[in-house]
Coordinates of C-alpha atoms (C1' of nucleotides) in Angstrom, one line a residue:
Chain A
X1 CA 10.6 -14.1 1.8
X2 CA 14.0 -13.0 0.3
X3 CA 16.8 -11.7 2.0
X4 CA 18.5 -9.8 -0.9
X5 CA 17.6 -6.3 -0.9
X6 CA 18.2 -3.4 -3.1
X7 CA 21.9 -2.6 -2.8
X8 CA 21.5 1.0 -3.0
X9 CA 24.5 3.1 -2.1
X10 CA 22.8 6.0 -0.2
X11 CA 21.4 6.1 3.2
X12 CA 18.2 8.0 2.3
X13 CA 17.3 5.5 -0.3
X14 CA 18.2 2.5 2.1
X15 CA 16.2 3.9 4.9
X16 CA 13.1 4.5 2.8
X17 CA 13.2 1.2 1.4
X18 CA 13.7 -0.4 4.6
X19 CA 10.6 1.3 6.0
X20 CA 8.6 0.3 2.7
X21 CA 9.9 -3.4 3.2
X22 CA 9.1 -3.6 7.0
X23 CA 5.8 -2.2 6.4
X24 CA 5.1 -5.2 3.8
X25 CA 6.4 -7.6 6.3
X26 CA 4.0 -6.5 8.8
X27 CA 1.3 -6.6 6.5
X28 CA 1.9 -10.2 5.6
X29 CA 2.2 -11.1 9.3
X30 CA -1.2 -9.4 10.0
X31 CA -2.8 -10.9 7.2
X32 CA -2.2 -14.4 8.5
X33 CA -3.2 -13.3 11.9
X34 CA -6.5 -11.4 10.9
X35 CA -7.6 -13.7 8.3
X36 CA -9.7 -15.9 10.9
X37 CA -11.2 -12.8 12.0
X38 CA -12.1 -11.7 8.5
X39 CA -10.4 -8.4 8.9
X40 CA -7.5 -6.6 6.9
X41 CA -5.0 -4.5 8.7
X42 CA -6.5 -1.1 7.8
X43 CA -10.0 -2.5 8.8
X44 CA -8.5 -3.7 12.1
X45 CA -7.2 -0.2 12.8
X46 CA -10.7 1.2 12.3
X47 CA -11.9 -1.5 14.8
X48 CA -9.3 -0.7 17.3
X49 CA -10.5 2.9 17.3
X50 CA -14.2 2.0 17.8
X51 CA -13.4 -0.3 20.5
X52 CA -11.8 2.4 22.3
X53 CA -14.7 4.9 21.4
X54 CA -17.8 4.0 19.5
X55 CA -19.8 6.1 17.1
X56 CA -16.8 8.0 15.4
X57 CA -17.5 9.8 12.4
X58 CA -15.7 8.9 9.0
X59 CA -13.6 12.3 9.3
X60 CA -12.7 11.4 12.9
X61 CA -11.5 8.0 12.0
X62 CA -9.7 9.8 9.2
X63 CA -8.0 12.2 11.3
X64 CA -6.7 9.3 13.6
X65 CA -5.5 7.1 10.9
X66 CA -4.3 9.9 8.4
X67 CA -7.0 8.7 5.8
X68 CA -9.6 10.3 3.9
X69 CA -13.1 9.4 3.0
X70 CA -12.1 8.3 -0.6
X71 CA -10.3 5.4 1.3
X72 CA -12.6 5.1 4.4
X73 CA -16.0 5.1 2.7
X74 CA -15.5 1.9 0.9
X75 CA -13.5 0.4 3.8
X76 CA -16.3 1.1 6.2
X77 CA -19.0 -0.3 3.8
X78 CA -17.0 -3.4 3.6
X79 CA -17.1 -3.6 7.5
X80 CA -20.7 -2.9 7.4
X81 CA -21.3 -5.7 4.7
X82 CA -19.3 -8.0 7.0
X83 CA -21.8 -7.2 9.9
X84 CA -19.2 -5.6 12.2
X85 CA -20.4 -2.1 12.0
X86 CA -23.5 0.1 11.2
X87 CA -23.5 3.5 9.5
X88 CA -26.0 6.3 10.3
X89 CA -26.2 10.1 9.7
X90 CA -25.5 12.2 12.9
X91 CA -28.9 13.8 13.9
X92 CA -27.0 17.0 14.9
X93 CA -25.1 17.4 11.7
X94 CA -26.5 15.5 8.6
X95 CA -23.3 15.9 6.8
X96 CA -21.7 13.4 9.3
X97 CA -21.8 9.7 9.2
X98 CA -21.4 7.9 12.5
X99 CA -19.9 4.4 12.5
X100 CA -21.0 2.3 15.2
X101 CA -20.1 -1.4 16.5
X102 CA -22.8 -4.2 16.0
X103 CA -22.7 -6.8 18.8
X104 CA -20.5 -9.0 16.7
X105 CA -18.2 -6.3 16.1
X106 CA -17.9 -5.4 19.7
X107 CA -17.5 -9.0 20.8
X108 CA -14.5 -9.3 18.6
X109 CA -12.3 -7.2 20.9
X110 CA -12.0 -10.2 23.1
X111 CA -10.5 -12.3 20.2
X112 CA -7.4 -10.1 19.6
X113 CA -5.4 -10.6 22.5
X114 CA -3.4 -13.4 21.0
X115 CA -3.0 -11.4 17.8
X116 CA -1.1 -8.9 20.0
X117 CA 0.9 -11.4 21.6
X118 CA 2.0 -13.0 18.4
X119 CA 3.1 -9.5 16.9
X120 CA 5.1 -8.7 20.1
X121 CA 6.8 -12.0 20.0
X122 CA 7.5 -11.9 16.2
X123 CA 9.3 -8.5 16.7
X124 CA 11.8 -10.5 18.6
X125 CA 12.8 -7.3 20.6
X126 CA 12.8 -6.1 24.1
X127 CA 10.2 -3.5 25.3
X128 CA 13.0 -0.9 25.7
X129 CA 14.2 -1.6 22.0
X130 CA 10.5 -1.3 20.8
X131 CA 10.1 1.8 22.7
X132 CA 13.1 3.5 21.3
X133 CA 12.5 2.3 17.6
X134 CA 8.7 3.7 18.1
X135 CA 10.2 7.1 19.4
X136 CA 12.8 7.5 16.5
X137 CA 10.2 6.5 13.9
X138 CA 7.8 9.1 15.4
X139 CA 10.3 11.8 15.0
X140 CA 11.1 10.6 11.4
X141 CA 7.4 10.6 10.3
X142 CA 6.7 14.0 11.9
X143 CA 9.8 15.4 10.0
X144 CA 8.7 13.7 6.6
X145 CA 5.2 14.9 7.1
X146 CA 6.1 18.3 7.7
X147 CA 8.3 18.6 4.5
Chain B
X1 CA -1.6 16.0 7.5
X2 CA -2.9 15.3 11.1
X3 CA -0.8 14.8 14.2
X4 CA -3.5 13.0 16.1
X5 CA -2.8 9.3 15.8
X6 CA -4.4 6.2 17.1
X7 CA -4.1 6.4 20.8
X8 CA -3.6 2.7 21.1
X9 CA -2.5 1.4 24.6
X10 CA 0.0 -1.3 23.5
X11 CA 3.5 -1.1 22.1
X12 CA 3.2 -3.6 19.5
X13 CA 0.1 -1.7 18.1
X14 CA 1.7 1.4 18.4
X15 CA 4.9 0.4 16.7
X16 CA 2.9 -1.2 13.6
X17 CA 0.8 1.8 13.2
X18 CA 4.0 4.0 13.4
X19 CA 5.5 2.1 10.7
X20 CA 2.3 1.9 8.6
X21 CA 2.0 5.8 9.0
X22 CA 5.8 6.5 8.4
X23 CA 5.4 4.7 5.2
X24 CA 2.7 6.6 4.1
X25 CA 4.5 9.8 4.9
X26 CA 7.4 8.9 2.7
X27 CA 4.9 7.8 0.0
X28 CA 3.4 11.4 -0.1
X29 CA 6.8 12.9 -0.1
X30 CA 8.0 10.8 -2.9
X31 CA 4.9 11.4 -4.9
X32 CA 5.4 14.9 -5.0
X33 CA 9.2 14.6 -6.0
X34 CA 8.9 11.8 -8.5
X35 CA 5.7 13.4 -10.2
X36 CA 7.7 15.5 -12.4
X37 CA 9.7 12.5 -13.7
X38 CA 6.4 10.6 -14.1
X39 CA 7.4 7.8 -11.8
X40 CA 5.6 6.3 -8.7
X41 CA 7.8 5.1 -5.7
X42 CA 7.6 1.4 -6.6
X43 CA 8.5 2.2 -10.3
X44 CA 11.4 4.4 -8.9
X45 CA 12.8 1.3 -6.9
X46 CA 12.7 -0.7 -10.3
X47 CA 14.7 2.2 -12.0
X48 CA 17.4 2.3 -9.3
X49 CA 17.9 -1.4 -9.5
X50 CA 18.2 -1.2 -13.4
X51 CA 20.7 1.9 -13.2
X52 CA 22.7 -0.3 -11.0
X53 CA 22.6 -3.3 -13.2
X54 CA 20.5 -3.3 -16.5
X55 CA 18.8 -6.2 -18.2
X56 CA 17.4 -7.9 -15.0
X57 CA 14.6 -10.5 -15.2
X58 CA 11.2 -9.9 -13.6
X59 CA 12.0 -12.5 -10.8
X60 CA 15.4 -10.9 -10.3
X61 CA 13.7 -7.6 -9.7
X62 CA 11.1 -9.4 -7.5
X63 CA 13.8 -11.0 -5.3
X64 CA 15.4 -7.4 -4.8
X65 CA 12.1 -5.8 -4.0
X66 CA 10.2 -8.7 -2.3
X67 CA 7.6 -8.4 -4.9
X68 CA 6.2 -11.1 -7.3
X69 CA 5.1 -11.3 -11.0
X70 CA 1.5 -10.3 -10.2
X71 CA 2.7 -6.9 -9.0
X72 CA 5.8 -6.4 -11.1
X73 CA 4.3 -7.5 -14.7
X74 CA 1.9 -4.6 -14.8
X75 CA 4.3 -2.3 -13.3
X76 CA 6.9 -2.9 -15.7
X77 CA 4.3 -2.7 -18.7
X78 CA 3.5 0.7 -17.3
X79 CA 7.3 1.6 -17.4
X80 CA 7.5 0.4 -21.0
X81 CA 4.4 2.4 -22.0
X82 CA 6.1 5.4 -20.6
X83 CA 9.2 4.7 -22.6
X84 CA 11.6 4.1 -19.9
X85 CA 12.3 0.3 -20.4
X86 CA 11.9 -2.3 -22.9
X87 CA 10.9 -6.0 -22.2
X88 CA 12.4 -9.0 -24.1
X89 CA 12.4 -12.7 -23.7
X90 CA 15.9 -14.2 -22.5
X91 CA 17.5 -16.0 -25.4
X92 CA 18.9 -18.4 -23.1
X93 CA 15.8 -19.3 -21.2
X94 CA 12.6 -18.3 -22.9
X95 CA 10.7 -18.4 -19.6
X96 CA 12.6 -15.2 -18.5
X97 CA 11.5 -11.6 -19.5
X98 CA 14.6 -9.2 -19.2
X99 CA 13.9 -5.6 -18.5
X100 CA 16.4 -2.9 -20.1
X101 CA 16.6 0.6 -20.1
X102 CA 15.8 2.7 -23.0
X103 CA 18.0 5.9 -23.7
X104 CA 15.5 8.1 -22.1
X105 CA 15.3 5.5 -19.0
X106 CA 18.9 5.5 -18.5
X107 CA 19.4 9.3 -18.9
X108 CA 16.9 9.8 -16.0
X109 CA 19.7 8.6 -13.5
X110 CA 21.2 12.1 -13.9
X111 CA 18.0 13.6 -12.5
X112 CA 17.5 12.0 -9.3
X113 CA 20.2 13.6 -7.2
X114 CA 18.1 16.4 -5.9
X115 CA 15.4 14.0 -5.0
X116 CA 17.8 12.1 -2.8
X117 CA 19.0 15.4 -1.2
X118 CA 15.3 16.5 -0.6
X119 CA 14.6 13.2 1.0
X120 CA 17.7 13.3 3.4
X121 CA 16.9 17.0 4.2
X122 CA 13.2 15.9 5.0
X123 CA 14.3 13.4 7.6
X124 CA 15.9 16.0 9.7
X125 CA 18.2 13.5 11.1
X126 CA 22.0 13.2 11.4
X127 CA 23.8 10.6 9.2
X128 CA 24.3 8.5 12.5
X129 CA 20.6 8.7 13.6
X130 CA 19.6 7.3 10.1
X131 CA 22.1 4.7 10.2
X132 CA 21.0 3.5 13.8
X133 CA 17.3 3.7 12.7
X134 CA 18.2 1.6 9.3
X135 CA 20.0 -0.9 11.3
X136 CA 17.0 -1.3 14.0
X137 CA 14.4 -1.6 11.3
X138 CA 16.4 -4.0 9.5
X139 CA 16.7 -6.4 12.5
X140 CA 12.9 -5.9 13.0
X141 CA 11.9 -6.6 9.2
X142 CA 14.0 -9.7 9.4
X143 CA 12.6 -11.1 12.6
X144 CA 8.9 -10.3 11.4
X145 CA 9.6 -11.7 8.0
X146 CA 10.8 -14.9 9.7
X147 CA 7.6 -15.1 12.0
Chain C
dT1 C1' 14.7 -40.3 -24.5
dG2 C1' 10.7 -39.0 -22.3
dC3 C1' 7.6 -37.4 -18.9
dG4 C1' 6.4 -35.5 -14.5
dA5 C1' 8.1 -31.6 -11.3
dT6 C1' 9.8 -27.1 -11.2
dT7 C1' 10.3 -22.4 -12.7
dT8 C1' 8.8 -18.1 -14.7
dA9 C1' 5.4 -14.9 -16.2
dA10 C1' 1.0 -13.6 -16.8
dT11 C1' -3.8 -13.1 -15.6
dC12 C1' -7.8 -12.6 -12.3
dG13 C1' -10.2 -10.7 -8.3
dT14 C1' -10.2 -8.0 -4.1
dG15 C1' -8.7 -4.4 -1.0
dT16 C1' -6.2 -0.4 -0.1
dG17 C1' -4.3 4.6 -1.1
dC18 C1' -4.9 9.0 -3.1
dG19 C1' -5.9 13.0 -6.4
dA20 C1' -9.7 15.3 -8.3
dT21 C1' -14.4 16.1 -8.5
dT22 C1' -19.4 16.1 -6.9
dT23 C1' -23.3 16.3 -3.8
dA24 C1' -25.5 17.6 0.5
dT25 C1' -25.4 20.3 4.6
dT26 C1' -23.8 23.6 7.8
dT27 C1' -21.6 27.9 8.8
dT28 C1' -20.4 32.5 7.6
dG29 C1' -20.4 37.3 6.5
dC30 C1' -23.1 41.0 5.2
Chain D
dG1 C1' -32.4 36.2 6.2
dC2 C1' -29.6 34.8 2.6
dA3 C1' -25.9 34.1 -0.6
dA4 C1' -21.2 32.6 -0.4
dA5 C1' -17.7 29.9 1.7
dA6 C1' -16.5 25.9 4.3
dT7 C1' -17.1 21.1 5.6
dA8 C1' -18.3 16.0 5.2
dA9 C1' -19.0 12.0 2.3
dA10 C1' -19.2 9.9 -1.6
dT11 C1' -17.6 8.8 -6.3
dC12 C1' -14.4 8.0 -10.2
dG13 C1' -10.0 6.7 -12.0
dC14 C1' -5.4 4.9 -11.5
dA15 C1' -1.7 2.2 -9.4
dC16 C1' 0.2 -0.8 -6.1
dA17 C1' -0.1 -5.5 -3.4
dC18 C1' -1.0 -10.3 -2.9
dG19 C1' -3.7 -14.9 -3.2
dA20 C1' -4.9 -18.2 -6.5
dT21 C1' -4.6 -20.0 -10.8
dT22 C1' -2.9 -20.7 -15.6
dA23 C1' 0.4 -21.3 -19.6
dA24 C1' 4.9 -22.0 -21.4
dA25 C1' 9.6 -23.3 -20.8
dT26 C1' 13.0 -25.8 -18.6
dC27 C1' 15.0 -29.4 -15.6
dG28 C1' 15.7 -33.9 -13.5
dC29 C1' 15.8 -38.4 -13.3
dA30 C1' 14.4 -43.1 -14.4

DNA sequence: TGCGATTTAATCGTGTGCGATTTATTTTGC
DNA sequence: GCAAAATAAATCGCACACGATTAAATCGCA
């Protein structure tokens, strides 16, 4: 990974690029960590939601992740093809597709502990630093999303 | 845009998701701002580099952005097709492809001022807050990239 | 000098993201 | 009760990102 980054003169450009770039850095880190499980990072996010509450609808997952059916439908189909979830129509509302964990998918929750530890370690930051950064990013995201 | 985000319990997961999500928020903001110019955000980054120093190689651009030829080659070809740049082999080293601004591409530098202003305004943060956030993200990115 | 190693782009396949549209289902307004 | 509006997924097309591979040019070193 290079250390030479866009020498832009203005702060707004620098900050956007830094976020863009940090996102890629996390993506590469997660790719290596999730490879053994057969998951991508967006797929991992969906699994986290299902481990927390199973049987969510596509739109429910989308609301939580900020994604829409055009992204989630094929993603969930790949999770289904991999044998981690099943998809079924909601009996109460046939428009909805409910995503449920298979036994295999449910059992994976026990394998992610060390991934979390690796990520935390990789940040090299204290809990307080992580909390501050999280809080500032949250504020920034909300402002940008509202614009 | 929703405000309900993944209620993960752990800090590492929350922070990664916040970066993932903030990156998307900026992506959507830039999409609207860059649409009139006919540029995507990654294409805009390449243009910024060329406005600063014209005639860079694919690998030079890649080193600055943390991308490789498999991403940049088609991206630059799209910039060429749009009439913003030209591509030519380096006479000194025929392996290299040099990317140069066309008159149209060069003239676009004068149209981006208001985009920068919009982005800065959209962050809703003071210069000092932006500086601090930038600095913390930079530290985080370096740590994660090194892991 | 010459040949193997390295560097540089390009190419291919897979997986997101998202705008726009389509289809099926449910809700609503009258 | 029924047509119109709204909602939920799915589909299509385009543009990144990246791992893996390939082809061409250059370099390094005996």
